[in-house]
Amino acid sequence: MEHPLTKCTRMFFLLGMVMIELQSYGSLGCLEDERAGLMKLKDAFGGPTGSSDLSSWGGGEERDCCKWEGVVCDDATKRVSRLSLSGARDFGNFWSLDASLFLPFQELQNLSLIDDALIELTNLTNLETLHLGDNGLMEIPSSIWDLTSLKALSLRGNGLNGLLPLRGLCKLVNLQELDLSDNGFEGNLPSCLMNLTSLRLLELSKNKFDGAIPSNLFPVLKSLEYLSFHITSLKEHFLLVFELVCDNNGLKVDTENLPWTLLFQLKVFRLSNCKLNEKNRVLPSFLLNQFELRGIDLSHNSISGMIPMWLVANNTRLEFLKLANNSLTDPLTLDLNSTHLDMFWFDISSNHIQGELPSPISSAFPNLMTSNLSSNLFQGSIPPSLGELRVLDTLDLSNNNFSGQLPEQLVTGCASLMYLKLSNNCLQGQPLPSKSNVTNLDTLCLDINSFSGEIPRGILNSSRAKGPLPNFTSLVSDSPLVTFDVRDNKLQGKIPGWINSFSNLRVLLLRGNSFEGPIPLQLCDLRKISIIDLSRNELSGPIPSCLHDIYALEEPFRTQMFVAVSAEFVPSDSYSYENQLGVDYSRALSISETYFKEEVEFITKSRSETYKGNIWQFMSGIDLSWNKLTGPIPHEIGYLSDIHALNLSHNHLTGQIPESFSNLGQIESLDLSHNSLSGQIPPKLVELNYLSVFTVAYNNLSGRTPDRKAQFATFDEHSYEGNSLLCGVPLERRCTTNEEMSPPPHPSHAVQDDTFKVAFLSTFWPTYAVAFVGIIVILYYCPYHEYLISM
């Protein structure tokens, strides 16, 4: 008879084997969804018109896809981490790969598709156009250089680097279009480019070329129509270009003493930020022989001397002239007998131009739409004749020495004005004449002047003005007004209820005035507003609970916030280029960087921040500090889940801090100091992971300070001081109850991969359920007393 102990031992052994088998079952192979994804890839590479080298996938008895050829899985999660499909398809016909087939592989870190689609290019002897842009190529397929029939080749945006493959590139003598932009090519431009005599388009921008451009390159390329460099590291060289925007201040460009003569007429010439002719700081002399230019940009150079108005005289169809950020001096002079109907953009800002602004500017440029004369030394009065510019929509005269009153003709005649900036001058009198006709105005900046009197009808933004805010309801219906800024004036009275008529308002800045009375409920009707600053006034009463209805405070608008000015490009019909690559090259003179962007100053994180252009469209905040507001904080404010800054300090607020404030998931700055708040600080505030400034100082709060974890571990005693009943770290006063907190879990253990958890739990519970039942069965058949009897 078998000994009972031997029988029980054998049963325990069998049970252990079952447990091991069950536990390992879940980790035998990759996840089923990824296995299915691999099978779809196999089908895509194999059919319907090609053969595949992935035939071993899914074949035979091997279900563990982690062991398939070319597949590597993570040891812990069993997810596919590396996938090699190089040469996986024999291409007999045209074929394209759907990138969505890779979506199931969430942990894929390395994907190799080298030569899958390019290995047989050698046989395409009649191919004339090849566009491989934005494909993430690691290297240029060598088979391309055998395509000698190519007329158009684009390798843009592939992250290619190193030296250009000269031997191969220079074999493509039939090329008419070559685009190598947005890569990382280095070294000199190859002299063998001169072999490509049929080139019409050469796009080399956003690379790292250095050294010298061959001086005899341009005379040879007689068919060249489009040439573009946006370079950062070219050293001293001789250069004449169609478009050159230098991002490195160390770049020096010399256009004089060239060994060849420019024999063709340009339409657009752009040479910006390049330390042009640094020795003598002169304009390129060849421009004297240019008579068909439509656009000129010589901004951000070191050009000195008088304003080259001969450029305007010589090129009678000139549309765009930008000479900003140079060292031009002397007065601006205009020919009284010349009219330039095509000129729509005139920018001579940030120079040292002196004297008065000539009155004939309106007759010289009658169709001017954008004029930027800011940051110069202009003086005298603003000429009334500017009011004759009927299509003028953008005028910047800021940072000069203009004096006198604002001419009535300017704000009555220029009905198209959208942007008017007169900041930092010596202007005086009323901010705007009473007959102003500026209903299209988007931005008006009159700060840092000497304006006085009451604010008249029609004004939207002022400086140092006195009196009540007038009723200009007739001007605000469907108003395009985006920013309403009357900060730091001496305005008084109540905030008018008709403020809700500004349906497009996104920024309301009334700080530093003497407004009184309650915050109007109509403010909640401004659905697009994202920044409200009513601080440093005499406002009283409760905080409106309806503020949570403002959509933009919950989710800031993602639209562009800059003022749309005349045009983004010079009219394309003057220089458009038709090409075979299907890429828009009708660009020259992009003026996107010259947009007159909205600029908003808002105090957050205890400091004044300036938000410009499309940056502050992602900013939302409310500042009601330094008023006389009373009552509790509405719990509805906690529903503003996307607000970034909230300042309710220096008021007379009472009650508790709403528990709902733990929902302010995007809050970065929260200031509730200097009120009469009571009760405990909600413990769940520690869940505010983006909070960098927090203060509840000088209230009547009690209880324990929040746990010292996450962002709250960074706040010191200054965040809590002035609350005598508060206790706990970082205050010196200790609580009577245990305040020791368990440390937060280590990040490596706190964040586990969900897939690993699922895989582990899916095998853990079945395994140990079997183990539990097995032990019960064994104990039933092998009772302890039988063993004792057998002894």
mmCIF file of C-alpha atoms in Angstrom, residues 193-194 213-224 240 260-262:
data_model
loop_
_atom_site.group_PDB
_atom_site.id
_atom_site.type_symbol
_atom_site.label_atom_id
_atom_site.label_comp_id
_atom_site.label_asym_id
_atom_site.label_seq_id
_atom_site.Cartn_x
_atom_site.Cartn_y
_atom_site.Cartn_z
ATOM 1 C CA LEU A 193 25.658 72.310 -59.456
ATOM 2 C CA MET A 194 26.850 74.263 -62.468
ATOM 3 C CA ILE A 213 28.838 79.837 -52.508
ATOM 4 C CA PRO A 214 30.664 79.460 -55.838
ATOM 5 C CA SER A 215 30.879 82.944 -57.327
ATOM 6 C CA ASN A 216 30.459 81.594 -60.868
ATOM 7 C CA LEU A 217 27.347 79.607 -60.008
ATOM 8 C CA PHE A 218 24.718 82.156 -60.966
ATOM 9 C CA PRO A 219 26.053 83.231 -64.385
ATOM 10 C CA VAL A 220 25.954 79.590 -65.496
ATOM 11 C CA LEU A 221 22.428 78.853 -64.248
ATOM 12 C CA LYS A 222 20.758 81.129 -66.769
ATOM 13 C CA SER A 223 17.378 79.385 -66.511
ATOM 14 C CA LEU A 224 17.124 79.873 -62.755
ATOM 15 C CA LEU A 240 23.240 87.588 -54.681
ATOM 16 C CA TRP A 260 29.985 88.860 -62.613
ATOM 17 C CA THR A 261 27.237 91.260 -63.603
ATOM 18 C CA LEU A 262 23.553 90.829 -62.885
#
